[in-house]
Tab-separated table of C-alpha atoms in Angstrom:
chain	number	residue	atom	x	y	z
A	3	MET	CA	-20.294	-21.947	-3.253
A	4	ALA	CA	-17.822	-19.169	-2.454
A	5	GLU	CA	-17.075	-16.255	-4.731
A	6	ILE	CA	-13.490	-14.984	-4.627
A	7	ARG	CA	-13.694	-11.209	-4.974
A	8	VAL	CA	-11.065	-8.499	-5.294
A	9	PRO	CA	-10.883	-7.045	-1.768
A	10	GLU	CA	-10.870	-3.398	-0.755
A	11	LEU	CA	-7.254	-2.387	-1.254
A	12	ALA	CA	-6.921	1.240	-0.180
A	13	GLU	CA	-8.887	4.458	-0.486
A	14	SER	CA	-7.077	5.535	-3.646
A	15	ILE	CA	-6.785	2.105	-5.308
A	16	THR	CA	-9.739	0.863	-7.334
A	17	GLU	CA	-8.209	-1.966	-9.347
A	18	GLY	CA	-5.356	-4.429	-9.469
A	19	THR	CA	-3.674	-6.866	-11.825
A	20	ILE	CA	-3.759	-10.647	-11.504
A	21	SER	CA	-0.110	-11.410	-10.813
A	22	THR	CA	-0.136	-15.144	-9.971
A	23	TRP	CA	-2.822	-17.783	-9.610
A	24	PHE	CA	-1.740	-20.160	-6.842
A	25	LYS	CA	-4.642	-22.468	-7.706
A	26	GLN	CA	-6.071	-23.682	-10.998
A	27	VAL	CA	-9.428	-25.162	-11.985
A	28	GLY	CA	-9.754	-28.551	-10.273
A	29	ASP	CA	-7.347	-27.767	-7.428
A	30	SER	CA	-8.396	-28.235	-3.825
A	31	VAL	CA	-8.211	-25.239	-1.530
A	32	GLU	CA	-8.392	-24.943	2.248
A	33	LYS	CA	-10.223	-22.219	4.131
A	34	GLY	CA	-7.844	-19.293	4.592
A	35	GLU	CA	-5.417	-20.556	1.927
A	36	ASN	CA	-3.975	-18.091	-0.569
A	37	ILE	CA	-5.552	-18.501	-3.980
A	38	VAL	CA	-4.255	-15.529	-5.982
A	39	GLU	CA	-1.772	-12.664	-5.769
A	40	LEU	CA	-2.866	-9.208	-6.947
A	41	GLU	CA	-0.408	-6.527	-7.977
A	42	THR	CA	-1.546	-2.998	-7.151
A	43	ASP	CA	0.014	0.383	-7.742
A	44	LYS	CA	2.012	0.110	-4.537
A	45	VAL	CA	2.143	-3.405	-3.090
A	46	ASN	CA	1.214	-6.987	-3.862
A	47	VAL	CA	-1.811	-8.425	-2.040
A	48	GLU	CA	-2.571	-12.117	-1.538
A	49	VAL	CA	-6.264	-13.083	-1.539
A	50	ILE	CA	-7.491	-16.069	0.471
A	51	SER	CA	-10.443	-18.388	0.030
A	52	GLU	CA	-13.115	-18.025	2.693
A	53	GLU	CA	-14.294	-21.586	2.094
A	54	ALA	CA	-12.680	-25.001	1.650
A	55	GLY	CA	-13.475	-26.830	-1.539
A	56	VAL	CA	-12.449	-27.099	-5.166
A	57	VAL	CA	-11.753	-24.301	-7.633
A	58	THR	CA	-14.378	-24.675	-10.363
A	59	GLU	CA	-13.855	-21.474	-12.325
A	60	LEU	CA	-11.291	-18.737	-12.874
A	61	LYS	CA	-12.873	-15.607	-14.289
A	62	ALA	CA	-9.626	-13.732	-15.054
A	63	ALA	CA	-6.184	-14.669	-16.296
A	64	GLU	CA	-2.751	-13.633	-15.107
A	65	GLY	CA	-2.081	-10.142	-16.430
A	66	ASP	CA	-5.767	-9.132	-16.483
A	67	THR	CA	-6.842	-5.938	-14.728
A	68	VAL	CA	-9.684	-6.461	-12.241
A	69	GLU	CA	-11.740	-3.953	-10.257
A	70	VAL	CA	-12.293	-3.954	-6.509
A	71	GLY	CA	-15.344	-6.056	-5.674
A	72	SER	CA	-15.369	-8.059	-8.903
A	73	VAL	CA	-15.611	-11.869	-8.791
A	74	ILE	CA	-12.428	-13.496	-10.063
A	75	ALA	CA	-12.911	-17.153	-9.070
A	76	ILE	CA	-15.488	-19.670	-7.822
A	77	VAL	CA	-14.848	-22.276	-5.113
A	78	GLU	CA	-17.389	-25.062	-4.641
A	79	ALA	CA	-17.573	-26.535	-1.146
A	80	GLY	CA	-16.753	-30.210	-1.503
A	81	GLY	CA	-17.157	-29.784	-5.238
A	82	ALA	CA	-15.259	-31.226	-8.140
A	83	ALA	CA	-13.790	-29.737	-11.252
A	84	PRO	CA	-16.139	-29.609	-14.224
A	85	ALA	CA	-15.482	-32.549	-16.480
A	86	SER	CA	-15.978	-32.703	-20.228
A	87	LYS	CA	-19.210	-34.467	-21.138
A	88	PRO	CA	-18.457	-37.677	-23.043
A	89	ALA	CA	-19.595	-37.619	-26.605
A	90	GLU	CA	-22.646	-39.800	-27.319
A	91	LYS	CA	-22.140	-42.592	-29.783
A	92	ASP	CA	-24.005	-42.218	-33.025
A	93	THR	CA	-25.642	-45.579	-33.752
A	94	ALA	CA	-27.471	-44.385	-36.811
A	95	ALA	CA	-26.226	-45.529	-40.194
A	96	PRO	CA	-24.089	-42.923	-41.920
A	97	VAL	CA	-25.803	-40.896	-44.612
A	98	GLN	CA	-23.514	-40.598	-47.591
A	99	THR	CA	-24.463	-37.116	-48.719
A	100	GLU	CA	-22.298	-34.005	-49.003
A	101	GLU	CA	-24.714	-32.099	-46.753
A	102	LYS	CA	-24.454	-34.732	-44.006
A	103	LYS	CA	-20.671	-34.817	-44.266
A	104	GLU	CA	-20.503	-31.021	-43.914
A	105	VAL	CA	-22.719	-31.139	-40.803
A	106	GLN	CA	-20.542	-33.875	-39.258
A	107	VAL	CA	-17.378	-31.867	-39.880
A	108	GLN	CA	-18.946	-28.793	-38.281
A	109	GLU	CA	-20.097	-30.789	-35.218
A	110	THR	CA	-16.631	-32.306	-34.861
A	111	ALA	CA	-15.090	-28.834	-34.883
A	112	GLU	CA	-17.520	-27.586	-32.241
A	113	ASN	CA	-16.886	-30.595	-29.984
A	114	LYS	CA	-13.141	-30.082	-30.368
A	115	SER	CA	-13.508	-26.423	-29.410
A	116	GLU	CA	-15.572	-27.325	-26.347
A	117	ARG	CA	-12.822	-29.683	-25.115
A	118	ILE	CA	-10.250	-26.861	-25.172
A	119	VAL	CA	-9.643	-25.379	-21.734
A	120	ALA	CA	-8.857	-21.673	-22.028
A	121	THR	CA	-9.295	-18.530	-19.983
A	122	PRO	CA	-11.977	-16.029	-21.027
A	123	SER	CA	-9.350	-13.493	-22.075
A	124	ALA	CA	-7.572	-16.121	-24.193
A	125	ARG	CA	-10.813	-17.067	-25.974
A	126	ARG	CA	-11.647	-13.398	-26.551
A	127	TYR	CA	-8.219	-12.644	-27.989
A	128	ALA	CA	-8.344	-15.727	-30.232
A	129	ARG	CA	-11.812	-14.825	-31.496
A	130	GLU	CA	-10.871	-11.208	-32.221
A	131	ASN	CA	-7.711	-12.216	-34.074
A	132	GLY	CA	-9.041	-15.245	-35.945
A	133	ILE	CA	-6.806	-17.775	-34.151
A	134	ASP	CA	-7.768	-21.445	-33.825
A	135	LEU	CA	-7.324	-22.402	-30.150
A	136	SER	CA	-6.765	-26.024	-31.139
A	137	GLU	CA	-3.492	-24.954	-32.736
A	138	VAL	CA	-2.262	-23.080	-29.653
A	139	ASN	CA	0.264	-24.786	-27.406
A	140	SER	CA	-0.154	-24.192	-23.674
A	141	LYS	CA	2.769	-24.013	-21.285
A	142	ASP	CA	0.476	-24.838	-18.365
A	143	PRO	CA	0.946	-28.439	-17.124
A	144	ARG	CA	-2.842	-28.840	-16.986
A	145	GLY	CA	-3.241	-27.638	-20.562
A	146	LEU	CA	-4.993	-24.370	-19.651
A	147	ILE	CA	-4.521	-21.876	-22.489
A	148	ARG	CA	-3.857	-18.314	-21.357
A	149	SER	CA	-3.878	-15.084	-23.333
A	150	HIS	CA	-0.080	-14.985	-23.585
A	151	ASP	CA	-0.119	-18.492	-25.128
A	152	VAL	CA	-2.439	-17.197	-27.862
A	153	LYS	CA	-0.274	-14.121	-28.414
A	154	ASN	CA	2.838	-16.300	-28.668
A	155	ALA	CA	1.102	-18.483	-31.225
A	156	GLN	CA	0.132	-15.393	-33.202
A	157	SER	CA	3.723	-14.140	-33.205
A	158	GLN	CA	5.103	-17.405	-34.586
A	159	PRO	CA	6.072	-17.038	-38.255
A	160	ALA	CA	3.808	-18.735	-40.754
A	161	PRO	CA	5.282	-21.619	-42.817
A	162	ALA	CA	7.226	-20.279	-45.767
A	163	PRO	CA	5.566	-20.855	-49.170
A	164	ALA	CA	7.209	-23.191	-51.639
A	165	GLN	CA	7.974	-20.369	-54.066
A	166	LYS	CA	9.351	-17.205	-52.440
A	167	THR	CA	8.626	-13.873	-54.039
A	168	GLU	CA	11.264	-11.250	-54.649
A	169	THR	CA	9.805	-9.151	-51.831
A	170	LYS	CA	10.205	-12.070	-49.402
A	171	LYS	CA	13.806	-12.594	-50.429
A	172	GLN	CA	14.533	-8.924	-49.870
A	173	ALA	CA	12.990	-9.037	-46.374
A	174	GLU	CA	15.100	-12.064	-45.460
A	175	ALA	CA	18.224	-10.358	-46.724
A	176	ASN	CA	17.526	-7.326	-44.499
A	177	PRO	CA	15.943	-8.668	-41.294
A	178	GLU	CA	14.672	-6.256	-38.668
A	179	LYS	CA	16.810	-5.659	-35.592
A	180	PRO	CA	15.925	-8.111	-32.808
A	181	VAL	CA	13.856	-6.709	-29.969
A	182	ILE	CA	11.932	-8.054	-26.994
A	183	ARG	CA	8.552	-6.453	-26.313
A	184	GLU	CA	6.984	-7.026	-22.940
A	185	LYS	CA	4.235	-5.270	-21.036
A	186	MET	CA	5.340	-3.144	-18.112
A	187	SER	CA	4.234	-4.378	-14.716
A	188	ARG	CA	1.567	-2.372	-12.954
A	189	ARG	CA	4.228	-1.257	-10.450
A	190	ARG	CA	6.522	0.026	-13.210
A	191	GLN	CA	3.601	1.776	-14.943
A	192	THR	CA	2.688	3.492	-11.679
A	193	ILE	CA	6.274	4.549	-11.006
A	194	ALA	CA	6.506	6.040	-14.487
A	195	LYS	CA	3.186	7.856	-14.100
A	196	LYS	CA	3.971	9.274	-10.651
A	197	LEU	CA	7.465	10.456	-11.591
A	198	LEU	CA	6.085	12.217	-14.663
A	199	GLU	CA	3.359	13.851	-12.568
A	200	VAL	CA	5.926	15.169	-10.086
A	201	SER	CA	8.103	16.460	-12.907
A	202	ASN	CA	5.151	18.224	-14.553
A	203	ASN	CA	3.477	19.555	-11.400
A	204	THR	CA	6.374	20.910	-9.344
A	205	ALA	CA	8.979	23.614	-9.806
A	206	MET	CA	11.807	21.258	-8.906
A	207	LEU	CA	15.374	22.418	-8.346
A	208	THR	CA	18.387	20.655	-6.845
A	209	THR	CA	21.145	22.062	-4.663
A	210	PHE	CA	24.348	20.233	-3.721
A	211	ASN	CA	26.903	20.114	-0.941
A	212	GLU	CA	29.642	17.738	0.160
A	213	VAL	CA	30.166	16.051	3.505
A	214	ASP	CA	33.435	14.991	5.102
A	215	MET	CA	32.570	11.557	6.486
A	216	THR	CA	35.754	11.202	8.573
A	217	ASN	CA	34.241	11.788	12.006
A	218	VAL	CA	31.086	9.762	11.543
A	219	MET	CA	33.099	6.851	10.113
A	220	GLU	CA	35.504	6.917	13.038
A	221	LEU	CA	32.645	7.119	15.540
A	222	ARG	CA	30.878	4.229	13.835
A	223	LYS	CA	34.080	2.173	13.829
A	224	ARG	CA	34.575	2.738	17.578
A	225	LYS	CA	30.989	2.065	18.580
A	226	LYS	CA	29.591	-0.476	16.105
A	227	ASP	CA	30.524	-3.663	18.022
A	228	LYS	CA	29.203	-2.371	21.348
A	229	PHE	CA	26.127	-0.967	19.602
A	230	GLN	CA	25.375	-4.342	18.017
A	231	GLU	CA	25.909	-6.123	21.325
A	232	ASP	CA	23.634	-3.737	23.260
A	233	HIS	CA	20.832	-3.784	20.711
A	234	ASN	CA	20.302	-7.472	19.948
A	235	GLY	CA	22.369	-7.606	16.787
A	236	THR	CA	21.136	-4.355	15.220
A	237	ARG	CA	23.952	-2.901	13.128
A	238	LEU	CA	24.938	0.758	13.267
A	239	GLY	CA	24.784	2.142	9.726
A	240	PHE	CA	24.963	5.582	8.188
A	241	MET	CA	21.207	5.881	7.619
A	242	SER	CA	20.409	6.530	11.276
A	243	PHE	CA	22.907	9.413	11.339
A	244	PHE	CA	21.415	10.971	8.213
A	245	THR	CA	17.859	10.389	9.434
A	246	LYS	CA	18.601	12.151	12.718
A	247	ALA	CA	20.358	14.980	10.887
A	248	VAL	CA	17.353	15.362	8.551
A	249	VAL	CA	14.912	15.550	11.483
A	250	ALA	CA	17.000	18.299	13.101
A	251	ALA	CA	17.169	20.213	9.805
A	252	LEU	CA	13.407	19.842	9.243
A	253	LYS	CA	12.742	21.369	12.648
A	254	LYS	CA	14.971	24.299	11.723
A	255	TYR	CA	13.464	24.716	8.236
A	256	PRO	CA	9.765	23.653	8.536
A	257	ALA	CA	8.918	24.567	4.929
A	258	VAL	CA	10.988	21.569	3.808
A	259	ASN	CA	8.532	19.391	5.783
A	260	ALA	CA	5.467	20.832	4.032
A	261	GLU	CA	3.214	20.231	1.048
A	262	ILE	CA	0.738	22.193	-1.063
A	263	ASP	CA	-2.985	21.397	-0.927
A	264	GLY	CA	-4.850	23.635	-3.346
A	265	ASP	CA	-4.205	27.181	-2.139
A	266	ASP	CA	-3.096	26.022	1.313
A	267	LEU	CA	0.349	25.195	2.620
A	268	ILE	CA	0.385	22.288	5.066
A	269	LEU	CA	3.274	22.446	7.532
A	270	LYS	CA	3.673	18.984	9.037
A	271	GLN	CA	4.401	18.701	12.733
A	272	PHE	CA	5.529	15.081	12.498
A	273	TYR	CA	8.669	13.435	11.122
A	274	ASP	CA	7.818	10.251	9.217
A	275	ILE	CA	10.815	9.691	6.986
A	276	GLY	CA	10.554	7.582	3.825
A	277	VAL	CA	13.603	5.479	2.979
A	278	ALA	CA	13.886	4.425	-0.662
A	279	VAL	CA	14.491	0.683	-1.115
A	280	SER	CA	15.358	-0.955	-4.435
A	281	THR	CA	13.509	-4.175	-5.313
A	282	GLU	CA	13.338	-6.344	-8.439
A	283	GLU	CA	10.096	-4.620	-9.436
A	284	GLY	CA	11.353	-1.078	-8.882
A	285	LEU	CA	11.890	1.480	-6.153
A	286	VAL	CA	9.552	1.514	-3.148
A	287	VAL	CA	9.561	3.975	-0.260
A	288	PRO	CA	8.482	2.498	3.094
A	289	VAL	CA	8.166	4.982	5.937
A	290	VAL	CA	9.906	5.033	9.325
A	291	ARG	CA	7.394	6.635	11.697
A	292	ASP	CA	8.126	9.246	14.379
A	293	CYS	CA	11.854	9.475	13.759
A	294	ASP	CA	12.074	12.395	16.184
A	295	LYS	CA	11.018	10.029	18.983
A	296	LYS	CA	13.238	7.073	17.994
A	297	ASN	CA	16.856	6.489	18.982
A	298	PHE	CA	19.556	5.311	16.590
A	299	ALA	CA	18.912	1.621	17.267
A	300	GLU	CA	15.153	1.951	16.737
A	301	ILE	CA	15.684	3.766	13.448
A	302	GLU	CA	18.205	1.174	12.205
A	303	GLY	CA	15.907	-1.663	13.264
A	304	SER	CA	12.893	-0.127	11.513
A	305	ILE	CA	14.837	0.449	8.301
A	306	TYR	CA	16.098	-3.144	8.287
A	307	GLU	CA	12.625	-4.615	8.898
A	308	LEU	CA	11.060	-2.510	6.153
A	309	ALA	CA	13.833	-3.367	3.681
A	310	VAL	CA	13.329	-7.094	4.307
A	311	LYS	CA	9.563	-6.760	3.871
A	312	ALA	CA	10.092	-4.826	0.640
A	313	ARG	CA	12.378	-7.442	-0.878
A	314	ASP	CA	10.071	-10.271	0.243
A	315	LYS	CA	7.051	-8.417	-1.233
A	316	LYS	CA	5.425	-8.269	2.199
A	317	LEU	CA	5.002	-4.507	2.525
A	318	ALA	CA	1.513	-3.393	3.495
A	319	LEU	CA	-0.058	-0.224	2.148
A	320	ASP	CA	0.225	1.363	5.595
A	321	ASP	CA	4.001	0.871	5.450
A	322	MET	CA	4.199	3.279	2.521
A	323	MET	CA	1.591	5.921	3.278
A	324	GLY	CA	1.958	9.364	4.793
A	325	GLY	CA	5.677	10.083	4.726
A	326	SER	CA	6.686	13.721	5.221
A	327	PHE	CA	10.215	13.605	3.727
A	328	THR	CA	12.318	11.021	1.856
A	329	ILE	CA	15.948	9.906	1.853
A	330	THR	CA	17.407	7.937	-1.061
A	331	ASN	CA	20.888	6.460	-1.166
A	332	GLY	CA	22.182	6.013	-4.702
A	333	GLY	CA	25.642	5.524	-3.274
A	334	VAL	CA	24.961	1.847	-2.620
A	335	PHE	CA	24.923	1.392	-6.417
A	336	GLY	CA	28.008	3.531	-6.983
A	337	SER	CA	26.341	6.846	-7.833
A	338	LEU	CA	28.683	9.796	-7.318
A	339	MET	CA	26.070	12.527	-7.901
A	340	SER	CA	22.418	12.692	-8.951
A	341	THR	CA	19.293	14.852	-8.864
A	342	PRO	CA	16.657	12.726	-7.086
A	343	ILE	CA	12.984	13.283	-7.922
A	344	ILE	CA	10.632	14.403	-5.154
A	345	ASN	CA	8.402	11.659	-3.769
A	346	GLY	CA	4.691	12.295	-4.315
A	347	THR	CA	3.334	15.487	-2.749
A	348	GLN	CA	6.318	16.027	-0.467
A	349	ALA	CA	8.363	19.222	-0.716
A	350	ALA	CA	11.857	17.746	-0.922
A	351	ILE	CA	14.073	14.663	-1.009
A	352	LEU	CA	17.655	14.116	0.174
A	353	GLY	CA	20.022	12.142	-2.044
A	354	MET	CA	23.070	10.383	-0.553
A	355	HIS	CA	25.914	9.187	-2.757
A	356	SER	CA	29.131	7.157	-2.786
A	357	ILE	CA	31.854	7.829	-0.237
A	358	VAL	CA	35.026	8.541	-2.212
A	359	THR	CA	38.477	9.291	-0.834
A	360	ARG	CA	39.827	12.453	-2.415
A	361	PRO	CA	42.225	15.302	-1.483
A	362	VAL	CA	40.636	18.087	0.551
A	363	ALA	CA	42.113	21.403	1.641
A	364	ILE	CA	42.163	21.434	5.453
A	365	ASP	CA	43.471	24.996	5.585
A	366	LYS	CA	45.705	27.228	3.482
A	367	GLU	CA	48.723	25.087	4.227
A	368	ARG	CA	47.464	21.496	4.405
A	369	MET	CA	45.842	18.959	2.097
A	370	GLU	CA	44.554	15.581	3.288
A	371	ASN	CA	42.848	12.623	1.694
A	372	ARG	CA	39.348	12.461	3.209
A	373	PRO	CA	36.287	10.200	2.690
A	374	MET	CA	33.857	12.585	1.001
A	375	MET	CA	30.202	12.254	0.013
A	376	TYR	CA	28.177	14.525	-2.249
A	377	ILE	CA	24.647	15.128	-0.977
A	378	ALA	CA	21.771	16.626	-2.964
A	379	LEU	CA	18.489	18.217	-2.000
A	380	SER	CA	15.819	18.303	-4.690
A	381	TYR	CA	13.035	20.653	-3.621
A	382	ASP	CA	9.804	22.239	-4.813
A	383	HIS	CA	10.637	25.899	-5.395
A	384	ARG	CA	6.950	26.807	-5.019
A	385	ILE	CA	7.280	26.033	-1.314
A	386	ILE	CA	10.975	26.349	-0.513
A	387	ASP	CA	13.199	29.289	-1.340
A	388	GLY	CA	16.809	28.768	-2.344
A	389	LYS	CA	18.045	30.215	0.956
A	390	GLU	CA	16.056	27.630	2.934
A	391	ALA	CA	17.190	24.765	0.702
A	392	VAL	CA	20.861	25.688	1.020
A	393	GLY	CA	20.473	26.210	4.779
A	394	PHE	CA	18.782	22.841	5.192
A	395	LEU	CA	21.546	21.010	3.338
A	396	LYS	CA	24.241	22.930	5.214
A	397	THR	CA	22.647	21.873	8.536
A	398	VAL	CA	22.708	18.218	7.492
A	399	LYS	CA	26.368	18.579	6.475
A	400	GLU	CA	27.388	20.183	9.775
A	401	LEU	CA	25.621	17.570	11.888
A	402	ILE	CA	27.161	14.647	9.989
A	403	GLU	CA	30.613	16.199	10.245
A	404	SER	CA	30.088	16.661	14.014
A	405	PRO	CA	28.066	13.519	14.857
A	406	GLU	CA	28.249	14.088	18.621
A	407	ASP	CA	25.978	17.103	18.076
A	408	LEU	CA	23.274	14.716	16.877
A	409	LEU	CA	22.962	13.441	20.433
A	410	LEU	CA	22.037	16.964	21.543
A	411	GLU	CA	19.500	17.215	18.699
A	412	SER	CA	17.898	13.820	19.434
C-alpha cells in the first residue's frame, strides 16, 4: 500500500488546494504517474504515485485545502477498487407488523446510503445541511458525488406548492438580479492578499516620464533579422532594452535595488529582474537571473522560456523567488498610463505602457510626430527619496532614447 501525501512545497508554503484529480477510485496508476495537481500560492504542483497499483481511496475532493504531509489518497499495489457488498437475501417469512415494516424501511435507507459513492467533504456538507445524497446528481462519469454537486443540489429551487401565497407572488414579480457566485482560486486569493499587504505596509508613490521610442525602434528594425539569424531564432524585443536600461539605472541608484528587513536596509548587489507575465489564473512574476551578466539574446531567450512555462503552468517555485526589481508591461493590453503596485518586499517597480504616435516639440521651431511611451516608477518612499526615483526614471529614459549607450553599460 502506498500513501499519497502532500509533498514539501517551499519554506513559506504549508498547504495547497486540490486542483485536479487525474485518477479516481478504481483507476490503475503506474509508478511515477501523475495522480493529482495541487494549486499553491504561487505555482501548481503535480504529485506522482511512488507505487503502481489501483487507487482505492481519495481522502480529499477537488477544492479542498490540504496541509503539507497529509495523506490525500491510497494506492494498493496490484489491488482492486472496493466493491459494494451484495445484499444478503432474506429467506425468512415476512412479519406483517408495523414495527417490522419500519425496521425494513430503515435498513433499506441505510443500504441505499452505503451504495452512494461520495467524497468525505461531500458527505460532511450533506450531513450538516440536511441533504439526502440519494437525491444529488453527480456530473462525474463514475457517479462520484463531490461537494460542489451537493451545493448545486442545495441551490436548486424547491418545487413550487400548489397554492402560492401572496408573499411568493410578490417575490416572483420582483426577482433578484442575476449573479454568479464562485470561490476565488487560491492563486487569486494570494494575489489579493499580497497586493493589499503591499498597499498597507509601504509608503508607495509613483513618478512618471515619457520616452521617445524612435531610435530604439529604428535600431530594432535594422537589426532584428540578423539578430534572429545569429541567435537561433530568438527575436529582438523591447524588453531586453528596458531590462538593460534598468540594470544600469539600478547600479547608479542602489537604493532602488534594496528592501527593508526590520530596522535594516538590505542593498542588493545582484540584478535578478522579475518580468510580469499574464496568465489565465492571474499575474505571475518569473525572474530572469543575473541580468547584468547576460547579453540581449540571453535576456530575450530567458523571458520567452519563462513566459511559455507560465502559460503552460510549468513554472517552478525557484523561477519566481528572489527577484530584486520588477518590470511590468501594461502596454501589451493597451494601457496608456498606470501606477503599478510594488512586488512583494522589493523597493520599486517599472511600468511600461503603449507606444502611441503623437506630436512632440523637437525644438522651439519644429514639431514632429514621434512614437512615445509613458513609463512609471512606483517606489517605496521609506527607502527611496523623490530625487532618486526621478533620477532613476530619467536614466532609463535617456538610455532607451540613445540605445547605443546600452552597449557601453552592458
